[in-house]
XYZ file of C-alpha atoms in Angstrom:
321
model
C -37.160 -9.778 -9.119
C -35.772 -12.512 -6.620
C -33.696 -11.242 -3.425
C -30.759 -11.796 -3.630
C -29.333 -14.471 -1.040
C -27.721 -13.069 2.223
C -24.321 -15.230 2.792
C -23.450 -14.961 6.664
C -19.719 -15.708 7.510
C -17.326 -15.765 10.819
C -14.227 -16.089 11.243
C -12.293 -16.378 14.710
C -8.180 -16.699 15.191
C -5.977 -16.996 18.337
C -3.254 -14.665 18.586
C -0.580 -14.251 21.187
C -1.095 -10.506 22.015
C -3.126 -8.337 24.139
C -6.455 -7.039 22.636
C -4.959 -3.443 22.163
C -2.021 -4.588 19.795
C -4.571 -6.591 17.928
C -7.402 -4.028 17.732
C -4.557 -1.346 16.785
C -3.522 -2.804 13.595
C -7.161 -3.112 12.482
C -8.342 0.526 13.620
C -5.018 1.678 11.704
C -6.231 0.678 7.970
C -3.702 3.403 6.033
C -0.881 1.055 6.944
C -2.975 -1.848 5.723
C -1.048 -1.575 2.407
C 2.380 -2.076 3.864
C 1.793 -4.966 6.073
C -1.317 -6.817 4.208
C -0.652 -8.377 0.714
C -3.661 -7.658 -1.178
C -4.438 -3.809 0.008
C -2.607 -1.447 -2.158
C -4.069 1.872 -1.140
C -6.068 3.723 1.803
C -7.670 6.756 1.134
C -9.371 8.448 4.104
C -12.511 10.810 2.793
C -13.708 12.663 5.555
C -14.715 11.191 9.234
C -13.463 12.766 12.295
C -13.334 10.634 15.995
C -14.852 7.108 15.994
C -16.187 7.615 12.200
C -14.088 7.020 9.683
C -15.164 6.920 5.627
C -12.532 5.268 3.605
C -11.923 4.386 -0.130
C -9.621 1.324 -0.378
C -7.700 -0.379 -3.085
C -6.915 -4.349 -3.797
C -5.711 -6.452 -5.826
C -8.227 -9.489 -6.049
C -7.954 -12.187 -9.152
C -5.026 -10.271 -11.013
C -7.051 -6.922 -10.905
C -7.197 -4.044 -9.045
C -10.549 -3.217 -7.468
C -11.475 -0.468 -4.820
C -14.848 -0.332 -2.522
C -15.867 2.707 -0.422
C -16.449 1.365 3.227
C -17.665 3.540 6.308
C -16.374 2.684 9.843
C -17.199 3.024 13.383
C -14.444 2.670 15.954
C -15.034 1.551 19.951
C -11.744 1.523 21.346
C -13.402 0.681 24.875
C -14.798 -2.480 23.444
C -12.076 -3.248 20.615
C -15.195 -3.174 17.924
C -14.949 -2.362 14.360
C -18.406 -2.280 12.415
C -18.073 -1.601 8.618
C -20.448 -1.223 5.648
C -19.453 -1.305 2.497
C -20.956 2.431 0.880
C -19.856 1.930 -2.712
C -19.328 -1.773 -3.366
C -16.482 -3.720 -5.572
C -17.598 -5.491 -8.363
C -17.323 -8.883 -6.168
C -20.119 -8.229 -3.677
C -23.795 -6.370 -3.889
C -23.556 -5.799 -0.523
C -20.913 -5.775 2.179
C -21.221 -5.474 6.168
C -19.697 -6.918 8.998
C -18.151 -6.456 12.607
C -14.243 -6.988 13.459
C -14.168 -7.974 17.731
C -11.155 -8.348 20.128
C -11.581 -9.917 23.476
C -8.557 -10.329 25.656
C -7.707 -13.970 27.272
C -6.680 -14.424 30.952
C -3.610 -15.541 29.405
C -2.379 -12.581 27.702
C -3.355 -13.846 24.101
C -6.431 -12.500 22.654
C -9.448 -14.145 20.167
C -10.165 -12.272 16.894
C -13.363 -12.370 15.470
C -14.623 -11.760 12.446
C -18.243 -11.435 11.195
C -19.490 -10.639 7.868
C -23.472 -9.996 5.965
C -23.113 -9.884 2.516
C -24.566 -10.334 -0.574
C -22.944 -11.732 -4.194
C -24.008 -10.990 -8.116
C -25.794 -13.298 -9.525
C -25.683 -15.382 -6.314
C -21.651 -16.534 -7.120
C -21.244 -18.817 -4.696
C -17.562 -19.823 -5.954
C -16.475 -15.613 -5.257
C -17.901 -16.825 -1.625
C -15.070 -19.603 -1.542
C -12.461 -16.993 -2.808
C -13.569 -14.407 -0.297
C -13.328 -16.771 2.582
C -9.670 -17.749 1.581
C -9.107 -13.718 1.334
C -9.892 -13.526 4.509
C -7.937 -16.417 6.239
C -4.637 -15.165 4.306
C -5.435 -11.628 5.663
C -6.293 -13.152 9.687
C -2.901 -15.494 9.253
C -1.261 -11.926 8.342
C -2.647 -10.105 11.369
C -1.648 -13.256 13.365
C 1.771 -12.870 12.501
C 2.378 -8.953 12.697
C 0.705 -9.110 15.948
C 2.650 -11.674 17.732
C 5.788 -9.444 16.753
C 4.444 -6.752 18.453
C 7.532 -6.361 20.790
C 9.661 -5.229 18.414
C 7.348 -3.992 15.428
C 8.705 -0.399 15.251
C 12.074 -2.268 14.918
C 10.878 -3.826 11.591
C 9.311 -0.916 9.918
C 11.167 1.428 8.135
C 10.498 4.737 6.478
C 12.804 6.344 3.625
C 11.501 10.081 2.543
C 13.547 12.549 0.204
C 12.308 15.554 -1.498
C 13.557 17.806 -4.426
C 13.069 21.304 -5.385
C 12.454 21.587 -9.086
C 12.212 24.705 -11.275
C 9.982 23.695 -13.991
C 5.809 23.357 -14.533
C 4.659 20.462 -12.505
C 3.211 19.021 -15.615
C 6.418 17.887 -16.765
C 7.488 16.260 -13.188
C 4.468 14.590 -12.837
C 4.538 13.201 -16.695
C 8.195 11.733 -16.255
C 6.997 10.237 -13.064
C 3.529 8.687 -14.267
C 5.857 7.376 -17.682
C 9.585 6.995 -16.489
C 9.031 2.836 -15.791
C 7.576 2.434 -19.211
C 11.338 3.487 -20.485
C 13.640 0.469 -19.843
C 16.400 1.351 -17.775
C 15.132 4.326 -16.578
C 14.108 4.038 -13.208
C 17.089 2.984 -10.725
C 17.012 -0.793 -9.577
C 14.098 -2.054 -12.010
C 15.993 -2.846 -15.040
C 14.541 -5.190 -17.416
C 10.523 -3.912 -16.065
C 8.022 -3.152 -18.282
C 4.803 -0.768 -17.570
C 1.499 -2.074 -18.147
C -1.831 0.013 -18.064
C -4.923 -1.582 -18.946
C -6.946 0.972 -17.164
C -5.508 4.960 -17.312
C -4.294 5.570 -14.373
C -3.603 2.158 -12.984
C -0.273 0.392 -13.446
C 1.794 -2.319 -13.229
C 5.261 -3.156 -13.470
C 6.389 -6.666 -14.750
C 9.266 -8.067 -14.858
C 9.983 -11.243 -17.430
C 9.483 -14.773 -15.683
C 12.400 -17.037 -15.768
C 13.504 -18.675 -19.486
C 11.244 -16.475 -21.466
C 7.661 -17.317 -19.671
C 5.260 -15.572 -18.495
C 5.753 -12.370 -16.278
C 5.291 -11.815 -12.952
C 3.905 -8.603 -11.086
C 6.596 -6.646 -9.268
C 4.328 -3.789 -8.368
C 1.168 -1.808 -8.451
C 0.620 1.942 -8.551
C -2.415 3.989 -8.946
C -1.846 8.023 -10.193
C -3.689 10.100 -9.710
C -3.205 12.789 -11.982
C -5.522 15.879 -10.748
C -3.590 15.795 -7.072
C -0.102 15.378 -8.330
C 0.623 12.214 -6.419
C 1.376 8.587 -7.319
C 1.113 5.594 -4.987
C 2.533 2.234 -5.435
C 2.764 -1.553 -3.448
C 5.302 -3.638 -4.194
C 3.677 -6.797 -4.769
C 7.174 -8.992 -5.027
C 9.469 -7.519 -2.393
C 12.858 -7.311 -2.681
C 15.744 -9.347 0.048
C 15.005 -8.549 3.704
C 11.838 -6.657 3.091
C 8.402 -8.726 3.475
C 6.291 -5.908 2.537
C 6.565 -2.498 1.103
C 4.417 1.047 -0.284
C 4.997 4.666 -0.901
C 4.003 7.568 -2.851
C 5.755 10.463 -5.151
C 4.274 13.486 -4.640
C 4.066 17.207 -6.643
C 3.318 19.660 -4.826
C 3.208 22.986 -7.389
C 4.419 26.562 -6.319
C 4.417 29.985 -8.167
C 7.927 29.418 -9.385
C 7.824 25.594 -9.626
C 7.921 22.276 -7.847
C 8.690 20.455 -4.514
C 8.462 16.688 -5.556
C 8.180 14.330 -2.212
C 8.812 10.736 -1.964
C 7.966 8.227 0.923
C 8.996 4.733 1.357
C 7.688 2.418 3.846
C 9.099 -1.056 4.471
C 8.590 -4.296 7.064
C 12.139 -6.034 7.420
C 11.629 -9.572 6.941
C 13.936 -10.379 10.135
C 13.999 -14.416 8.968
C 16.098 -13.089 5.588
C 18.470 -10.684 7.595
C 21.226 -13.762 8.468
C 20.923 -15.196 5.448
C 21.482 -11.713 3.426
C 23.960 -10.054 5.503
C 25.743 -12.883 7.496
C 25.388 -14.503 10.946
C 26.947 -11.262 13.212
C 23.923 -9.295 11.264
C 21.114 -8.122 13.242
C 18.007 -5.877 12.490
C 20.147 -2.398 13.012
C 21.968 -3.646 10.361
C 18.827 -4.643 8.171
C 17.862 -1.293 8.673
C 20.941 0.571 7.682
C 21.526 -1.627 4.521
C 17.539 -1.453 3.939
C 17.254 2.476 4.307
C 20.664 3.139 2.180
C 19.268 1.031 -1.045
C 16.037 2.528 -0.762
C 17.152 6.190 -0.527
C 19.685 5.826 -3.218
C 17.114 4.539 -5.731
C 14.684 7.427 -4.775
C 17.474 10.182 -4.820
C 18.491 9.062 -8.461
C 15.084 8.847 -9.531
C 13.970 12.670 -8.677
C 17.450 13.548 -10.209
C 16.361 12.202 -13.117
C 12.942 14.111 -12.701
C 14.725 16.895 -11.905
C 16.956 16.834 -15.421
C 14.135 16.242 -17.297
C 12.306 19.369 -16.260
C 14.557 21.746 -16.250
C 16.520 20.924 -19.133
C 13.372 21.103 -21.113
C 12.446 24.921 -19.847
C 16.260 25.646 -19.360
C 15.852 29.864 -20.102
C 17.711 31.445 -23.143
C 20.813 33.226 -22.202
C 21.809 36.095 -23.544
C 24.465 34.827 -25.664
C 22.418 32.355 -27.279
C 19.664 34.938 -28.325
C 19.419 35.632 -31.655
C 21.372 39.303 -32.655
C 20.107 42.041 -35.054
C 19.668 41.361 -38.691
């Protein structure tokens, strides 16, 4: 059998930030969802210190594809070498080297290298990759460079629920409640598509009766109880946004947890809220919206359960015959 071809790539950007900003964001791949478009989900394995093994989600060419990768971390030298351990259906083989190097003048140069190999020696996936990758640098860029006031932007929303009924039920309304029009709060009019069990989307109808458009992703997974989604179209002010629904079973029933993280999209906050509006603002209006669609949603969770276990009372027991 031939060998396959080895494709060699590198990639180098400019950013204006020091190294450690720059090398942070990369090292810190579980908030890759939230500020990189195509990542949906971050799953570490196992991995303790400068080791990390991770199992990642993306979307890539209207699907959703995932890829085990292993990672070594030098801090001291801003280095991040990966290998891909389980590889997407895009590549045979997958490794490369992320680098840092601070400038004398405070900005820093981001490199990129890359070793892999391609099915059937696609060299047109190579072309896609390589404009992957410059969307996902340009992204970095641009987080980076805001690094002053980056805590500023992101924004976490988190509720929980107590419910008295079998987690089965919580976590069925959950996994099915978007594929019933109207029910989940501030997604009327979204339908639930699932092609593959366990991975969904939500689409909302394109303008004049065309062709829909992908409002968000989310993977369940069923065995832990827990439900992860990206928002693939954000809404006003937000430029990026992921969460996850948890069910977390006790003896007498269930604690259901949801968390919500968002990056304010500070060009949009003038335009939304008016010219006196700043990001404290964004914030509030951001973190209100967000929290009351979550808080109706386990409500609704919440009703379904327990009205559908609601005990017998005594007075609507049967009496003697």
């Amino acid at each position: 059998m031939p060998v396959p071809a080895v494709h060699r790539t590198s990639h180098r950007i400019e950013v204006a930030a020091p190294a450690g900003v720059v090398y942070g964001l990369i090292a810190d791949a579980e908030r890759w969802p939230l500020f990189f478009a195509p990542n949906v989900h971050v799953e570490p394995l196992d991995g303790e210190g400068p080791a990390q093994r991770l199992r990642m989600w993306a979307r890539a060419q209207g699907r959703i594809t995932s890829w085990i990768t292993r990672r070594t971390l030098d801090p001291g030298a801003r280095r991040i070498s990966f290998c891909q351990e389980v590889t997407s259906a895009a590549v045979d083989s997958m490794r490369g080297l992320w680098n840092v190097e601070q400038r004398a003048d405070g900005w820093s140069l981001l490199t990129l290298e890359r070793e892999f190999s391609l099915p059937g020696g696609r060299l047109a996936a190579q072309s896609t990759g390589d404009a992957n990758i410059r969307a996902h640098l340009a992204s970095l860029k641009s987080l980076a460079e805001r690094w002053a006031h980056l805590d500023e932007l992101v924004v976490t929303v988190e509720d929980a629920v107590r419910i008295e009924g079998p987690s089965e039920l919580v976590y069925g309304f959950l996994y099915g409640a978007a594929a019933r029009p109207g029910t989940v709060p501030g997604v009327a009019g979204v339908q639930l598509v699932e092609h593959v069990p366990g991975i969904q989307t939500l689409c909302a109808p394109g303008p004049a009766g065309g062709a829909g458009h992908t409002v968000a992703v989310r993977l369940c997974f069923t065995h832990g109880g827990v439900i992860v989604y990206k928002v693939t179209e954000p809404p006003e002010l937000v430029s990026g946004q992921a969460g996850e629904w948890s069910v977390e079973p006790d003896p007498t029933g269930v604690t259901v947890r949801a968390r919500h993280r968002l990056v304010l999209d500070e060009h949009d906050v003038v335009r939304v809220l008016g010219e006196s509006a700043g990001l404290a603002d964004a914030r509030r209006h951001v973190r209100e919206r967000v929290g009351r669609e979550s808080a109706a949603l386990l409500r609704l969770a919440k009703r379904h359960a327990e009205d559908a276990v609601r005990p017998l009372t005594p007075s609507s027991l049967p009496g003697p015959s």
